[in-house]
Tab-separated table of C-alpha atoms in Angstrom:
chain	number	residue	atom	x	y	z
I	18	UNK	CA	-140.877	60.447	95.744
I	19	UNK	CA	-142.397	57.349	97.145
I	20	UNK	CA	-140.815	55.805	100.234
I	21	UNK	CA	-141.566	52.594	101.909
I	22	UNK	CA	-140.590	51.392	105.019
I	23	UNK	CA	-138.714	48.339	105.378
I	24	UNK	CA	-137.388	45.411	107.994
I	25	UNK	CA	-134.421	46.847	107.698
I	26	UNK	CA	-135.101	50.430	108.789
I	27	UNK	CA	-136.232	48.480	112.050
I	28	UNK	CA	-132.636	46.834	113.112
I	29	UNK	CA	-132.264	49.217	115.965
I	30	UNK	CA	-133.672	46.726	118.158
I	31	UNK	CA	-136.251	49.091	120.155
I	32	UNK	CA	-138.877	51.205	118.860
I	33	UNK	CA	-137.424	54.198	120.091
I	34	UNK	CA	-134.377	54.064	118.295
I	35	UNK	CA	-135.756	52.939	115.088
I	36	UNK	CA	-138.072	56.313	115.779
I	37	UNK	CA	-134.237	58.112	116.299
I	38	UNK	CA	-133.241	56.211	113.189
I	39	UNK	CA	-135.817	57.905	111.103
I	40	UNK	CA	-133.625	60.297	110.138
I	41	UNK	CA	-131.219	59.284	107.853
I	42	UNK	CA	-127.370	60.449	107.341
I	43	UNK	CA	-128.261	62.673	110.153
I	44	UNK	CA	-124.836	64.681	110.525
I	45	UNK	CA	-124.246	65.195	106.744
I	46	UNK	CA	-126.230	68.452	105.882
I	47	UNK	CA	-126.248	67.551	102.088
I	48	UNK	CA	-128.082	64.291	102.175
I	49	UNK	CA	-129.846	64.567	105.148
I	50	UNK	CA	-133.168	62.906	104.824
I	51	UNK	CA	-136.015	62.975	107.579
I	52	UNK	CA	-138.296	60.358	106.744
I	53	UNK	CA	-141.031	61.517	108.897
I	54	UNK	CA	-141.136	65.325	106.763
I	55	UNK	CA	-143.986	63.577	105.219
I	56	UNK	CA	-147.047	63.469	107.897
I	57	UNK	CA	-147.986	60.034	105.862
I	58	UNK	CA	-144.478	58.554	106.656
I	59	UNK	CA	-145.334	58.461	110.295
I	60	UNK	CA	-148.936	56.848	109.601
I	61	UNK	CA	-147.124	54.426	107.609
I	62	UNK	CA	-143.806	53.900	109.773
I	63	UNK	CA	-146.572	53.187	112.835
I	64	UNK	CA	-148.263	50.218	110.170
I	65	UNK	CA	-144.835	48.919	109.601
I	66	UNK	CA	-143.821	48.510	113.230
I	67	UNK	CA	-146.210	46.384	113.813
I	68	UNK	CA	-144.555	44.203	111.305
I	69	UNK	CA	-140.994	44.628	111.360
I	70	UNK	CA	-140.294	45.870	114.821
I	71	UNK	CA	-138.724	44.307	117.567
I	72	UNK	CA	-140.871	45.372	119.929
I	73	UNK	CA	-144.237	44.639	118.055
I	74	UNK	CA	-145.502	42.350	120.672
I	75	UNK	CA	-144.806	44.756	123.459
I	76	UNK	CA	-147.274	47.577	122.959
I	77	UNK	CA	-150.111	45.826	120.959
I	78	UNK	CA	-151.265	47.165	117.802
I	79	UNK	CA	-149.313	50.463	117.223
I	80	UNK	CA	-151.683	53.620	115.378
I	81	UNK	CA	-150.266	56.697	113.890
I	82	UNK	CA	-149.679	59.701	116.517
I	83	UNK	CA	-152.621	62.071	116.263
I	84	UNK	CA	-151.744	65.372	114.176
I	85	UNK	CA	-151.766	67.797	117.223
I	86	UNK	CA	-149.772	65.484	118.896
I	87	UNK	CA	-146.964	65.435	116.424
I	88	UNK	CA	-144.725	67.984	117.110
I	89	UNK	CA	-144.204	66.314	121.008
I	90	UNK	CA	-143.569	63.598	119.178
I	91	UNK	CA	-140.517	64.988	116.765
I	92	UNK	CA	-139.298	66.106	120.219
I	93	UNK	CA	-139.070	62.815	121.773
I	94	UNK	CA	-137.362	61.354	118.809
I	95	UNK	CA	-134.735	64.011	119.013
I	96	UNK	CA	-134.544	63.975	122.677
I	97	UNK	CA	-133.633	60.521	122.299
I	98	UNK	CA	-131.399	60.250	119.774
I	99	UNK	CA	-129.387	63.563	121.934
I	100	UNK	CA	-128.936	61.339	124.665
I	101	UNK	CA	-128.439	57.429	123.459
I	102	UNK	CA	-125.764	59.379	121.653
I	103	UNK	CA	-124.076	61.059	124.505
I	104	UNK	CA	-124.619	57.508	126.323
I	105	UNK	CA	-122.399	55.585	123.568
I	106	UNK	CA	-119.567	58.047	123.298
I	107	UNK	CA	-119.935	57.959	127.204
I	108	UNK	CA	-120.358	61.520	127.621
I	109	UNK	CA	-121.993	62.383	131.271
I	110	UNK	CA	-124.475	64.524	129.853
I	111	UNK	CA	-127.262	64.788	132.615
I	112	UNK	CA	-128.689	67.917	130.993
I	113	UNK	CA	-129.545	65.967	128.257
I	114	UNK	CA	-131.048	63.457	130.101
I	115	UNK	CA	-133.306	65.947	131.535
I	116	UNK	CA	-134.702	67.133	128.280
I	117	UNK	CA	-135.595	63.299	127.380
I	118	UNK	CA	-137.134	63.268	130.230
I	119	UNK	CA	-139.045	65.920	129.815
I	120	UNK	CA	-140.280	65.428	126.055
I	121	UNK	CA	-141.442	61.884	127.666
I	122	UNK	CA	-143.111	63.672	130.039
I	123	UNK	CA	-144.553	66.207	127.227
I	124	UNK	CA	-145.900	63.044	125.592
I	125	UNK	CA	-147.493	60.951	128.606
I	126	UNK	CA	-148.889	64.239	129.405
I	127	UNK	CA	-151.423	64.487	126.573
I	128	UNK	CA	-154.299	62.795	126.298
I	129	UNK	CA	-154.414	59.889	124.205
I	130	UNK	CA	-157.138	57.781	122.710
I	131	UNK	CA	-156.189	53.792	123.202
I	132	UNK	CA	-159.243	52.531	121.611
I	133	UNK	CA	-157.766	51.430	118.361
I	134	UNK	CA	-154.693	50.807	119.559
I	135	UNK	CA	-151.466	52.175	121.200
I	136	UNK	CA	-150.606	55.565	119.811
I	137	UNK	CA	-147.013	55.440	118.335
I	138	UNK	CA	-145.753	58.496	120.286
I	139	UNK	CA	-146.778	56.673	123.828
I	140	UNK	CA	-145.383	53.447	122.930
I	141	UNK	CA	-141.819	55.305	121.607
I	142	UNK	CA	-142.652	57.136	125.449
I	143	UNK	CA	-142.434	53.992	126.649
I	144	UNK	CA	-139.813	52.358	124.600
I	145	UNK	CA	-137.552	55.204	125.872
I	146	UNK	CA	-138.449	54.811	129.526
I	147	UNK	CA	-137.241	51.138	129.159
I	148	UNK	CA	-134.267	51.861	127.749
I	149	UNK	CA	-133.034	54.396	130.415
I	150	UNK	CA	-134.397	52.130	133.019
I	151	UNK	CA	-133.429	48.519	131.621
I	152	UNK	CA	-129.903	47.093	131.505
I	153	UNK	CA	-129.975	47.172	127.632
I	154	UNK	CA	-128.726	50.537	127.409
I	155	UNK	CA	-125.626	48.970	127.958
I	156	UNK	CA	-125.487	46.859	124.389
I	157	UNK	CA	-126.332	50.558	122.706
I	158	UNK	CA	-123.671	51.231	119.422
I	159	UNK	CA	-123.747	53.377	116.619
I	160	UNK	CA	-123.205	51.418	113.102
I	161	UNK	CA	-119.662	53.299	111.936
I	162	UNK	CA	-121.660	53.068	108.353
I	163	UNK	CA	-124.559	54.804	108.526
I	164	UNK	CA	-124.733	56.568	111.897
I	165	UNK	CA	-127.820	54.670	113.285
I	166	UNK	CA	-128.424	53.650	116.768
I	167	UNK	CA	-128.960	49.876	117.628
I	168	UNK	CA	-128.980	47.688	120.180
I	169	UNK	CA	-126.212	44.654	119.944
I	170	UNK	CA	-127.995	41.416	121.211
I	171	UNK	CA	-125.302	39.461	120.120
I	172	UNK	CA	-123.619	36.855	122.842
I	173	UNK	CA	-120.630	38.380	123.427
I	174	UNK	CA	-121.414	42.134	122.120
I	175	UNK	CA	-119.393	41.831	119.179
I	176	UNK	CA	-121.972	43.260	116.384
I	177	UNK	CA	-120.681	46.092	114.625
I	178	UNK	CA	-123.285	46.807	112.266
I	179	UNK	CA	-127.367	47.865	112.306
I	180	UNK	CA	-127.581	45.367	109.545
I	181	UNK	CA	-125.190	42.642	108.453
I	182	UNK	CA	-127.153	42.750	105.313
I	183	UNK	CA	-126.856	46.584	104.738
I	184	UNK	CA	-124.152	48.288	106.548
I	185	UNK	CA	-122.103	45.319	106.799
I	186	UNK	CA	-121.803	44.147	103.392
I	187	UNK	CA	-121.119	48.128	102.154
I	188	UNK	CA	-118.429	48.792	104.590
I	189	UNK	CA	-117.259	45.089	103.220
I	190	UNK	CA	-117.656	46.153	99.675
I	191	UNK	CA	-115.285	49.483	100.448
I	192	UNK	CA	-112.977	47.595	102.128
I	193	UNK	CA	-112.543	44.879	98.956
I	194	UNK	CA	-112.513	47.958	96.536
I	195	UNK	CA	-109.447	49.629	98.107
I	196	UNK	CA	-107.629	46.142	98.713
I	197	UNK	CA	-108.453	45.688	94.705
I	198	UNK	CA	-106.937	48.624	94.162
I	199	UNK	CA	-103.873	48.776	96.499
I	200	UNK	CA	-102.694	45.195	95.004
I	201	UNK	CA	-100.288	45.071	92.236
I	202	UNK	CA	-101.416	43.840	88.761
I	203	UNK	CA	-99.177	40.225	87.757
């Protein structure tokens, strides 16, 4: 099955959550989908964050995580999706903290070659880091329709949704369907 990555598996706002976002319907064991199963999907998700991600212009060119570098890799994205999680539902949860920290550290701790570009796993490293560290961490939500993690730029923090375009205009869609149907018929 062919898969392509698009702007709108990038609304998380940072790369490291669009990296935690690469799983899709996470917490329903019958659909379940981890897009990066497929070693080429996380060649290609690195090509496509260069285009569609919000932080493209922070890490310069972005280049597929080496092969033996992978698995650190998985376990930074599921580090961080552990603890952004925890931090929303404002669970203190320092032991999970501790095991981002560490799979960050796993990561910074190999060597990487920067000559083409920034390796995707350092740059998510990174990504991470400035999320813990930053005052963003505060706008963190999870969309109510598909689960994902995002960050809510908006003025006054009212965005529900990853994607107005996606999430927003299904949950809209339910919400007309069951009004259509509650309604009596003249």
């Amino acid at each position: 099955m062919s898969f392509t990555w698009t702007a709108h598996r990038f609304s998380g706002g940072a790369l490291a959550l669009d990296v935690a976002n690469s799983v899709v319907m996470r917490f329903d064991a019958e659909r379940r989908t981890d897009r990066f199963d497929d070693p080429a999907a996380i060649d290609t998700f690195a090509e496509a964050a260069n285009l569609y991600g919000a932080e493209r212009n922070r890490f310069g060119t972005l280049v597929p995580a080496k092969s033996e570098r992978r698995n650190a890799f998985i376990g930074l994205r599921e580090a961080t999706d552990r603890h952004f999680r925890a931090l929303v539902r404002t669970e203190d949860r320092p032991d999970l903290l501790a095991d981002l920290l560490e799979a960050i550290a796993t990561v910074l701790r190999q060597p990487a070659d920067t000559r083409k570009g920034t390796p995707l796993d350092v740059a998510t490293a990174h990504s991470v880091l400035g999320l813990i560290a930053g005052p963003e961490r505060e706008r963190l939500k999870i969309c109510p329709n598909c689960a994902w993690l995002f960050l809510d730029r908006s003025r006054n923090r009212s965005r529900t949704w990853c994607d107005m375009a996606v999430c927003g205009n299904r949950a809209k869609a339910r919400r007309h369907y069951r009004r259509s149907r509650e309604e009596p018929k003249p």
